[in-house]
CSV table of C-alpha atoms in Angstrom, one decimal:
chain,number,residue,atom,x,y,z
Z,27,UNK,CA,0.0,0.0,0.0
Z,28,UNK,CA,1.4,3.3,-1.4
Z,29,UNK,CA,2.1,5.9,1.6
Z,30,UNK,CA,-0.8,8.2,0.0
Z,31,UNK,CA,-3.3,5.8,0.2
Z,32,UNK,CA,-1.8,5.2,3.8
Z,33,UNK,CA,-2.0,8.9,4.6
Z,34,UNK,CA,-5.8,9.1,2.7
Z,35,UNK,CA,-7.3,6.3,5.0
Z,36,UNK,CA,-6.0,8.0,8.0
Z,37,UNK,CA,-7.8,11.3,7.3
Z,38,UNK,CA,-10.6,10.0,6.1
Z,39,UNK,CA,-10.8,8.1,9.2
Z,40,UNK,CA,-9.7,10.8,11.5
Z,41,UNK,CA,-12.5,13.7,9.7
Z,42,UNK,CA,-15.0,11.0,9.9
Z,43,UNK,CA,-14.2,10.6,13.0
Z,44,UNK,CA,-14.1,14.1,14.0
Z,45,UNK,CA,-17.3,14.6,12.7
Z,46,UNK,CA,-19.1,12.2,14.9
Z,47,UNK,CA,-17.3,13.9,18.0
Z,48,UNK,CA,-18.1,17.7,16.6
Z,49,UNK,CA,-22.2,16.3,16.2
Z,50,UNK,CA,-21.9,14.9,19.9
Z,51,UNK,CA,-20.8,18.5,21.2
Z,52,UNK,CA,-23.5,20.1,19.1
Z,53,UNK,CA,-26.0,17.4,21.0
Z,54,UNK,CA,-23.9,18.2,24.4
Z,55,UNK,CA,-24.4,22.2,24.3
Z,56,UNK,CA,-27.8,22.2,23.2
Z,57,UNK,CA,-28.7,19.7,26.2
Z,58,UNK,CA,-26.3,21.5,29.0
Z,59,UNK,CA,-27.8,24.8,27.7
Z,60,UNK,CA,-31.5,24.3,29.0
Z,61,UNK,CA,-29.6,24.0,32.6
Z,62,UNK,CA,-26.7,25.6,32.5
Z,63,UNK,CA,-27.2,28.6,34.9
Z,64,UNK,CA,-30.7,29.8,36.7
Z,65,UNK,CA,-30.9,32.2,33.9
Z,66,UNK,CA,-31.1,29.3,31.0
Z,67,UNK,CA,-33.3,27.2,33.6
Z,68,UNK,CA,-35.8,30.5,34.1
Z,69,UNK,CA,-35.6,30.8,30.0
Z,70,UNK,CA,-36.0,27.1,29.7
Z,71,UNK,CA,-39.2,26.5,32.2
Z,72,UNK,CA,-40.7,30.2,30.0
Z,73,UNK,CA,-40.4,28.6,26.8
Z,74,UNK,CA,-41.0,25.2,28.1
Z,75,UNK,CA,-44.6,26.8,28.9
Z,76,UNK,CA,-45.2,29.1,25.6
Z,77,UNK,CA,-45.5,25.4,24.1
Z,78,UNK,CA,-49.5,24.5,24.3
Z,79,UNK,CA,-48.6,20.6,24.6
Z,80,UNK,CA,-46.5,20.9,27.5
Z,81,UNK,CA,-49.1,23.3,29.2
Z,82,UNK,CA,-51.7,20.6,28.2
Z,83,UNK,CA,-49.8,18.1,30.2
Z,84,UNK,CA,-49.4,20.8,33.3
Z,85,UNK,CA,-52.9,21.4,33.3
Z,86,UNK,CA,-54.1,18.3,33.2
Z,87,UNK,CA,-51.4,16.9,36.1
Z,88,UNK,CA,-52.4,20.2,38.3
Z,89,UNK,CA,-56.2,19.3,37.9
Z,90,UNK,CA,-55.6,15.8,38.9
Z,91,UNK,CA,-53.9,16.5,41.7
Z,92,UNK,CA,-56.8,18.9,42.6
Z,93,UNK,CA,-58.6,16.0,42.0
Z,94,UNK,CA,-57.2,13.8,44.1
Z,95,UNK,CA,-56.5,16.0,47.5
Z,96,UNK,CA,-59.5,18.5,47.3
Z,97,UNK,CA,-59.4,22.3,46.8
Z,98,UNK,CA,-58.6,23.5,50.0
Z,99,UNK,CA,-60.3,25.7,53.0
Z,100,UNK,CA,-63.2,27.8,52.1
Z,101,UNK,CA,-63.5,31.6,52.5
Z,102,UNK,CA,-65.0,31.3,56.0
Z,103,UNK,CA,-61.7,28.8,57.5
Z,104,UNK,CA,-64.0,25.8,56.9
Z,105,UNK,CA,-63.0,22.6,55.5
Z,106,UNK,CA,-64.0,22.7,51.5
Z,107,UNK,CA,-65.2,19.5,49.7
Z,108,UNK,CA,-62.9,16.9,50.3
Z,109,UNK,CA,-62.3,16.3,46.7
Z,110,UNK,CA,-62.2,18.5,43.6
Z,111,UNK,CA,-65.3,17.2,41.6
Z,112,UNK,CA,-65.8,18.5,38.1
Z,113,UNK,CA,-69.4,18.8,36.4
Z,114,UNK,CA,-68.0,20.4,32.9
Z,115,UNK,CA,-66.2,18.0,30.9
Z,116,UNK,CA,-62.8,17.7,32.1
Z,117,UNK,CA,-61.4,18.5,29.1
Z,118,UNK,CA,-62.6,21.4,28.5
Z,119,UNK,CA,-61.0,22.5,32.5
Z,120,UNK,CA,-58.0,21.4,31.3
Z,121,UNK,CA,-57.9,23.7,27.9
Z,122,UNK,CA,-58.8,26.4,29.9
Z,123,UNK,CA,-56.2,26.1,32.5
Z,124,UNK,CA,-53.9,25.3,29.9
Z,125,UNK,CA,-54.7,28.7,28.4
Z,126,UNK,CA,-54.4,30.5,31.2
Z,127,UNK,CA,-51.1,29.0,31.9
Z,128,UNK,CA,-50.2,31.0,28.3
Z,129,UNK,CA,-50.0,34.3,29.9
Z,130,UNK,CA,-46.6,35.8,30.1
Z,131,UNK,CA,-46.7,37.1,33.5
Z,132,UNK,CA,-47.3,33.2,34.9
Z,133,UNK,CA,-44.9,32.2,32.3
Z,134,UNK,CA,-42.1,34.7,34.1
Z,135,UNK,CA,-43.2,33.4,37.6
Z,136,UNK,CA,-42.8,29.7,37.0
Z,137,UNK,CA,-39.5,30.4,35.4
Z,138,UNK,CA,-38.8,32.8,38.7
Z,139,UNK,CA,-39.3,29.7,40.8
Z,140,UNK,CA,-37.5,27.2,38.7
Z,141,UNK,CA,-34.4,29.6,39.0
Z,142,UNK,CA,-34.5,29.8,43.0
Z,143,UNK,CA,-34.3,26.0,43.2
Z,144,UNK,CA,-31.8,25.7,40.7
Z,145,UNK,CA,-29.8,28.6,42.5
Z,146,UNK,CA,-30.3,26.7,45.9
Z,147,UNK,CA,-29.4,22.7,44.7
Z,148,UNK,CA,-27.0,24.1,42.4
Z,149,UNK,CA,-25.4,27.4,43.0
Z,150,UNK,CA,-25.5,27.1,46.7
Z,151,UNK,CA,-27.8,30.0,47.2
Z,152,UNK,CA,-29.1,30.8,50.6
Z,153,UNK,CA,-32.6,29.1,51.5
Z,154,UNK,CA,-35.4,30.9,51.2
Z,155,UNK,CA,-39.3,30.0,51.2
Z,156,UNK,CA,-40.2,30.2,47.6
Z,157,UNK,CA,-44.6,31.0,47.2
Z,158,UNK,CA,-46.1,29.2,44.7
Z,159,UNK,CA,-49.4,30.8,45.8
Z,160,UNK,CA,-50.1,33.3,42.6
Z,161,UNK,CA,-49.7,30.0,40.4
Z,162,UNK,CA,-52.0,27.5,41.9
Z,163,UNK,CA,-54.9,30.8,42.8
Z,164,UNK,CA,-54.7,31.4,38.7
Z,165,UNK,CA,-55.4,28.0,38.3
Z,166,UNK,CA,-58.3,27.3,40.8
Z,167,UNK,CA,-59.7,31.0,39.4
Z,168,UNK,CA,-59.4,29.4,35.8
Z,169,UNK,CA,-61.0,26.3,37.2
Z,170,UNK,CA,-64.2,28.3,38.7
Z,171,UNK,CA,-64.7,29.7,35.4
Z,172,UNK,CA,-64.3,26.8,33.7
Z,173,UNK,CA,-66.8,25.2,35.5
Z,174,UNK,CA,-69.9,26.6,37.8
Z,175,UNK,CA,-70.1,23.7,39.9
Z,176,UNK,CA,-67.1,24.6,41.5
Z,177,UNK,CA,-67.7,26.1,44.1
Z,178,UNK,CA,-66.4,30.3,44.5
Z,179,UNK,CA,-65.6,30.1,48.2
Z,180,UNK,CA,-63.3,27.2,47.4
Z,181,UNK,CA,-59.6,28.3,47.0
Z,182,UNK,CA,-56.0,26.6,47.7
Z,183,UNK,CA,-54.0,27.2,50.3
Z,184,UNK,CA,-50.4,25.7,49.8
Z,185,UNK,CA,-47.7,26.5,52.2
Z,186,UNK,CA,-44.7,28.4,51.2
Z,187,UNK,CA,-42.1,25.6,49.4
Z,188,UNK,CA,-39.2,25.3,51.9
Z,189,UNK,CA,-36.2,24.2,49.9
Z,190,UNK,CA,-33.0,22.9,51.6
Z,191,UNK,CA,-30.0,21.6,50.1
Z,192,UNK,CA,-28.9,19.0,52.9
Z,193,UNK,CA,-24.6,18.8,53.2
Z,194,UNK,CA,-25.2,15.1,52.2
Z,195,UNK,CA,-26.9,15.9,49.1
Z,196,UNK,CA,-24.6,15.4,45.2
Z,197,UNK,CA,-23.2,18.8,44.5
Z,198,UNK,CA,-24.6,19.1,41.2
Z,199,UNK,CA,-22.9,22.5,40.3
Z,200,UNK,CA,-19.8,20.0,40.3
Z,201,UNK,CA,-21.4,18.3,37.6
Z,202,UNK,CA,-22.4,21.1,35.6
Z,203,UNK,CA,-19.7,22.2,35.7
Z,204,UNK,CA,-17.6,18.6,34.9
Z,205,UNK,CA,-20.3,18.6,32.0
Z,206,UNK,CA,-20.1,22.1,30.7
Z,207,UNK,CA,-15.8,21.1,30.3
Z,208,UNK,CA,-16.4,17.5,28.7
Z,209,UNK,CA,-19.0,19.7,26.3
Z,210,UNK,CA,-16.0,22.3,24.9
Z,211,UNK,CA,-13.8,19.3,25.0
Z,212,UNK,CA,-15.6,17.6,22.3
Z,213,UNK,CA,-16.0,20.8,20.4
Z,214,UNK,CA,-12.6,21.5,20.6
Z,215,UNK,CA,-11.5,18.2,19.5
Z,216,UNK,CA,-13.5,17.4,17.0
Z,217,UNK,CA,-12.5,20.6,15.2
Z,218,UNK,CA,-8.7,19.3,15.7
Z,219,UNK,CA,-9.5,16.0,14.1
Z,220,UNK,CA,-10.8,17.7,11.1
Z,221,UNK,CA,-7.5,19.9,11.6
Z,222,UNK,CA,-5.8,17.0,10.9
Z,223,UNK,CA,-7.7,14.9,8.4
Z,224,UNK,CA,-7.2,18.3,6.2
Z,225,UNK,CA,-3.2,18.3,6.8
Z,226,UNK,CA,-2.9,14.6,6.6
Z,227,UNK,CA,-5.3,14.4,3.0
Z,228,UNK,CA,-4.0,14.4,-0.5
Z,229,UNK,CA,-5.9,16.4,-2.4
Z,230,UNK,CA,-6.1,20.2,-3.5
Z,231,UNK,CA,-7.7,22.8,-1.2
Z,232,UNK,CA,-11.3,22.7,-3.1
Z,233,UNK,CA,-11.4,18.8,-2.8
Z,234,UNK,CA,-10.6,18.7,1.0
Z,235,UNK,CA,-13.7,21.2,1.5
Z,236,UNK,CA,-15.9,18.7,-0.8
Z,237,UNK,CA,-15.0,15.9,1.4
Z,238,UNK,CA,-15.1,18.2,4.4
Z,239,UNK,CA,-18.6,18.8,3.0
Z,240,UNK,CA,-20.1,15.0,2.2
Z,241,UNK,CA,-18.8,14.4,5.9
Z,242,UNK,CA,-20.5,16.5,7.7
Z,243,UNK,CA,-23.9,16.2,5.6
Z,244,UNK,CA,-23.3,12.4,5.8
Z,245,UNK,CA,-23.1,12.8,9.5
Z,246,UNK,CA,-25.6,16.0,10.3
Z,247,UNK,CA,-28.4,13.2,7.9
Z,248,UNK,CA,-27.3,10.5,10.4
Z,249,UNK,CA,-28.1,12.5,13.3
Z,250,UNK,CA,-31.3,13.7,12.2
Z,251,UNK,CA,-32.4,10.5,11.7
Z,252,UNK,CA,-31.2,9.5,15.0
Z,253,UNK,CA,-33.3,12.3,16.8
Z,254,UNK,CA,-36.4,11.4,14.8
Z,255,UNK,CA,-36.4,8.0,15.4
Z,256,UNK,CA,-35.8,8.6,19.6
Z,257,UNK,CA,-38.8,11.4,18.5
Z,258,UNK,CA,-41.0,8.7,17.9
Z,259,UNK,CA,-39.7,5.8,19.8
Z,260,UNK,CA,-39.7,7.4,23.9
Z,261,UNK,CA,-43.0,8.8,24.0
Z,262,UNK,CA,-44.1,4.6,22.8
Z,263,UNK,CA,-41.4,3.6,26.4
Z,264,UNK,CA,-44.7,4.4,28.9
Z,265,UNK,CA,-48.4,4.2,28.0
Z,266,UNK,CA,-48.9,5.8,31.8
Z,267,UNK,CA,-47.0,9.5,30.3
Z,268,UNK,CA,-47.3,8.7,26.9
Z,269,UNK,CA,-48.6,12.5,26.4
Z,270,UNK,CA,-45.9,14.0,28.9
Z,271,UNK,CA,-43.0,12.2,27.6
Z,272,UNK,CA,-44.1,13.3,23.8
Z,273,UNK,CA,-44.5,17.2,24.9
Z,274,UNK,CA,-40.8,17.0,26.9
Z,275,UNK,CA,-39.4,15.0,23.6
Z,276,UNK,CA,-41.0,17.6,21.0
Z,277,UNK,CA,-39.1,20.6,23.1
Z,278,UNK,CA,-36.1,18.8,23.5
Z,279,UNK,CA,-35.0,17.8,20.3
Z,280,UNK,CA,-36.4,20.7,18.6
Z,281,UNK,CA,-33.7,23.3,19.0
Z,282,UNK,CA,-30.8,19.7,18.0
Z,283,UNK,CA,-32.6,19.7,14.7
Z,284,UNK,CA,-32.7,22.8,14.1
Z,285,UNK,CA,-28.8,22.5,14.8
Z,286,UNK,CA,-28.8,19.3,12.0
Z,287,UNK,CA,-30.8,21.3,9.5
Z,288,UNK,CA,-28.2,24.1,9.2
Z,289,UNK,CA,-25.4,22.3,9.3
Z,290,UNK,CA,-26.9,19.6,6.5
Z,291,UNK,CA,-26.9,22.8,4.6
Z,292,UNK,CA,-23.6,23.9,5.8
Z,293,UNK,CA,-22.6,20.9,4.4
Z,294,UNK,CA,-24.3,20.6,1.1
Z,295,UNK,CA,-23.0,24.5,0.9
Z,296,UNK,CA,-19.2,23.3,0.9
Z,297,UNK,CA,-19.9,20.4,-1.1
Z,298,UNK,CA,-20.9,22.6,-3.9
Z,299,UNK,CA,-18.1,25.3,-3.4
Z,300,UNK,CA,-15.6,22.7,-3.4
Z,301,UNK,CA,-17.5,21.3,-6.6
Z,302,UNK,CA,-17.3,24.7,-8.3
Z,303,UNK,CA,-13.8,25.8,-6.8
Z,304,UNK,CA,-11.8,22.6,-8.2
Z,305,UNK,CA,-13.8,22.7,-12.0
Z,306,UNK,CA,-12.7,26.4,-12.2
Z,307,UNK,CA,-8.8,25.4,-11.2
Z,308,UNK,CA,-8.7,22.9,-13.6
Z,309,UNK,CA,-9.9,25.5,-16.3
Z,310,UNK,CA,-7.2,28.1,-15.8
C-alpha cells in the first residue's frame, strides 16, 4: 500500500471521526444549555410553557392532583369539599387552565421559581421560602370559570415551598460544571480532528472542502435520523405519560434539529463550493 493511500485512509478516518465527536458537542451544548445557569433554567421552564402541549400536560397533572386531594379551605376557615369534583367535561377544564397558563406574567413566575431551586441545589444560594401561591390561585380561578359547579368560596391554600439543600446531598454545580468542560472538549477536538484529516489528506484545497462537506452532511443526515427516530420511539417507552413524555421530547430535540438542518446545509454549501472551486482550477 502506497504511503498516499496510507495517509488518505487515515484522514478519512480521523475527519469522519471528528465529525461524529463535533455532532456529539453540538447534541452536548444544546442539552447542558437548557440548565446551564438559573438564567437558561428560568428561560427554559418560559419557553418550556409558551409550548401549548406541555401546558396541556401541566394542566391536566395540576387538575388531577386537585382532584385527588381536594381544593382546600373555604373563605370562611371551613374545611371545603374533600375532593375536587368537576361537572364540565374535564377537558374542557384542562384547555382552559392550559390557556391561562399562556399568559406571560405566569410564564415569568414559573420560570422565577425554577431559578431559586436551581440557584439553591445548584449554586448554593441561601434558602429561602419560595410562594407558589399566585400559580396555583390562577389556576383554581381558571377552574371556577371553567366550570360553575365549582364552588367560589373554594380556594387553595399551599404552604410556602421550603427548599433545603442538605450537606449530604450530590453537588450538582460540580457536575455542571464537569459537563459544561467535557461539552467544549468535544467541540474543541472534534474541530482538531478535522484539523488533521485536512493536513494529513492528499488532495487540492477545493477537494478537502468537498470531502469536508459530504462528511459533515453524511453525518448531520445521520443524526437527524437519530433524533427522529428517539422522537418517535420514547413517548411509545410508557403508555402511563405517553402525552408528557411526547410534549418534553418535542421541546427537546427541537432546538438539536434545528442545529442538523443548518449544518446539513452547511454541508451541502461546501460540497458545492468545493465542486465549483476545483472545476474552475482545472480551467485556468
Amino acid at each position: 500500500m502506497s504511503s498516499h493511500r496510507i495517509r488518505r485512509t487515515i484522514a478519512s478516518i480521523l475527519g469522519g471521526l471528528g465529525i461524529a465527536i463535533f455532532l456529539l458537542g453540538v447534541i452536548a451544548t444544546v442539552l447542558i444549555g437548557f440548565v446551564s445557569s438559573s438564567g437558561h433554567v428560568e428561560s427554559t421552564v418560559t419557553s418550556a410553557l409558551s409550548q401549548s402541549d406541555i401546558r396541556l400536560v401541566i394542566a391536566d397533572e395540576l387538575i388531577k392532583k386537585l382532584e385527588e386531594a381536594g381544593g382546600g379551605e373555604g373563605t370562611d376557615g371551613g374545611q371545603a369539599d374533600e375532593r375536587l369534583i368537576l361537572q364540565t367535561p374535564r377537558d374542557v377544564v384542562v384547555q382552559a387552565v392550559a390557556d391561562k397558563l399562556n399568559e406571560e406574567a405566569l410564564q415569568k413566575f414559573a420560570g422565577s421559581v425554577a431559578a431559586k431551586v436551581y440557584a439553591i441545589y445548584v449554586d448554593d444560594a441561601v434558602s429561602t421560602p419560595i410562594d407558589v401561591m399566585p400559580l396555583a390561585n390562577a389556576a383554581m380561578d381558571t377552574i371556577k370559570i371553567a366550570d360553575p359547579s365549582v364552588s367560589a368560596d373554594e380556594m387553595l391554600t399551599i404552604d410556602p415551598l421550603s427548599i433545603e439543600k442538605k450537606s449530604d446531598d450530590i453537588n450538582i454545580g460540580d457536575l455542571r460544571d464537569t459537563a459544561k468542560t467535557f461539552v467544549w472538549l468535544f467541540l474543541i477536538l472534534g474541530l482538531a480532528l478535522q484539523g488533521a484529516a485536512w493536513l494529513l489528506g492528499i488532495a487540492t484545497p477545493w477537494q478537502k472542502i468537498r470531502r469536508l462537506g459530504i462528511r459533515l452532511f453524511i453525518g448531520s443526515v445521520a443524526l437527524g435520523v437519530v433524533v427522529l427516530v428517539a422522537r418517535n420511539r420514547i413517548p411509545q417507552s410508557s403508555d402511563d405519560n405517553r402525552d408528557a413524555l411526547k410534549a418534553v421530547t418535542q421541546f427537546i430535540t427541537s432546538p438539536i434539529m434545528t442545529r442538523v438542518v443548518l449544518l446539513t446545509v452547511l454541508g451541502l454549501v461546501l460540497i458545492a463550493a468545493g465542486m465549483i472551486g476545483h472545476r474552475k482550477a482545472k480551467t485556468d
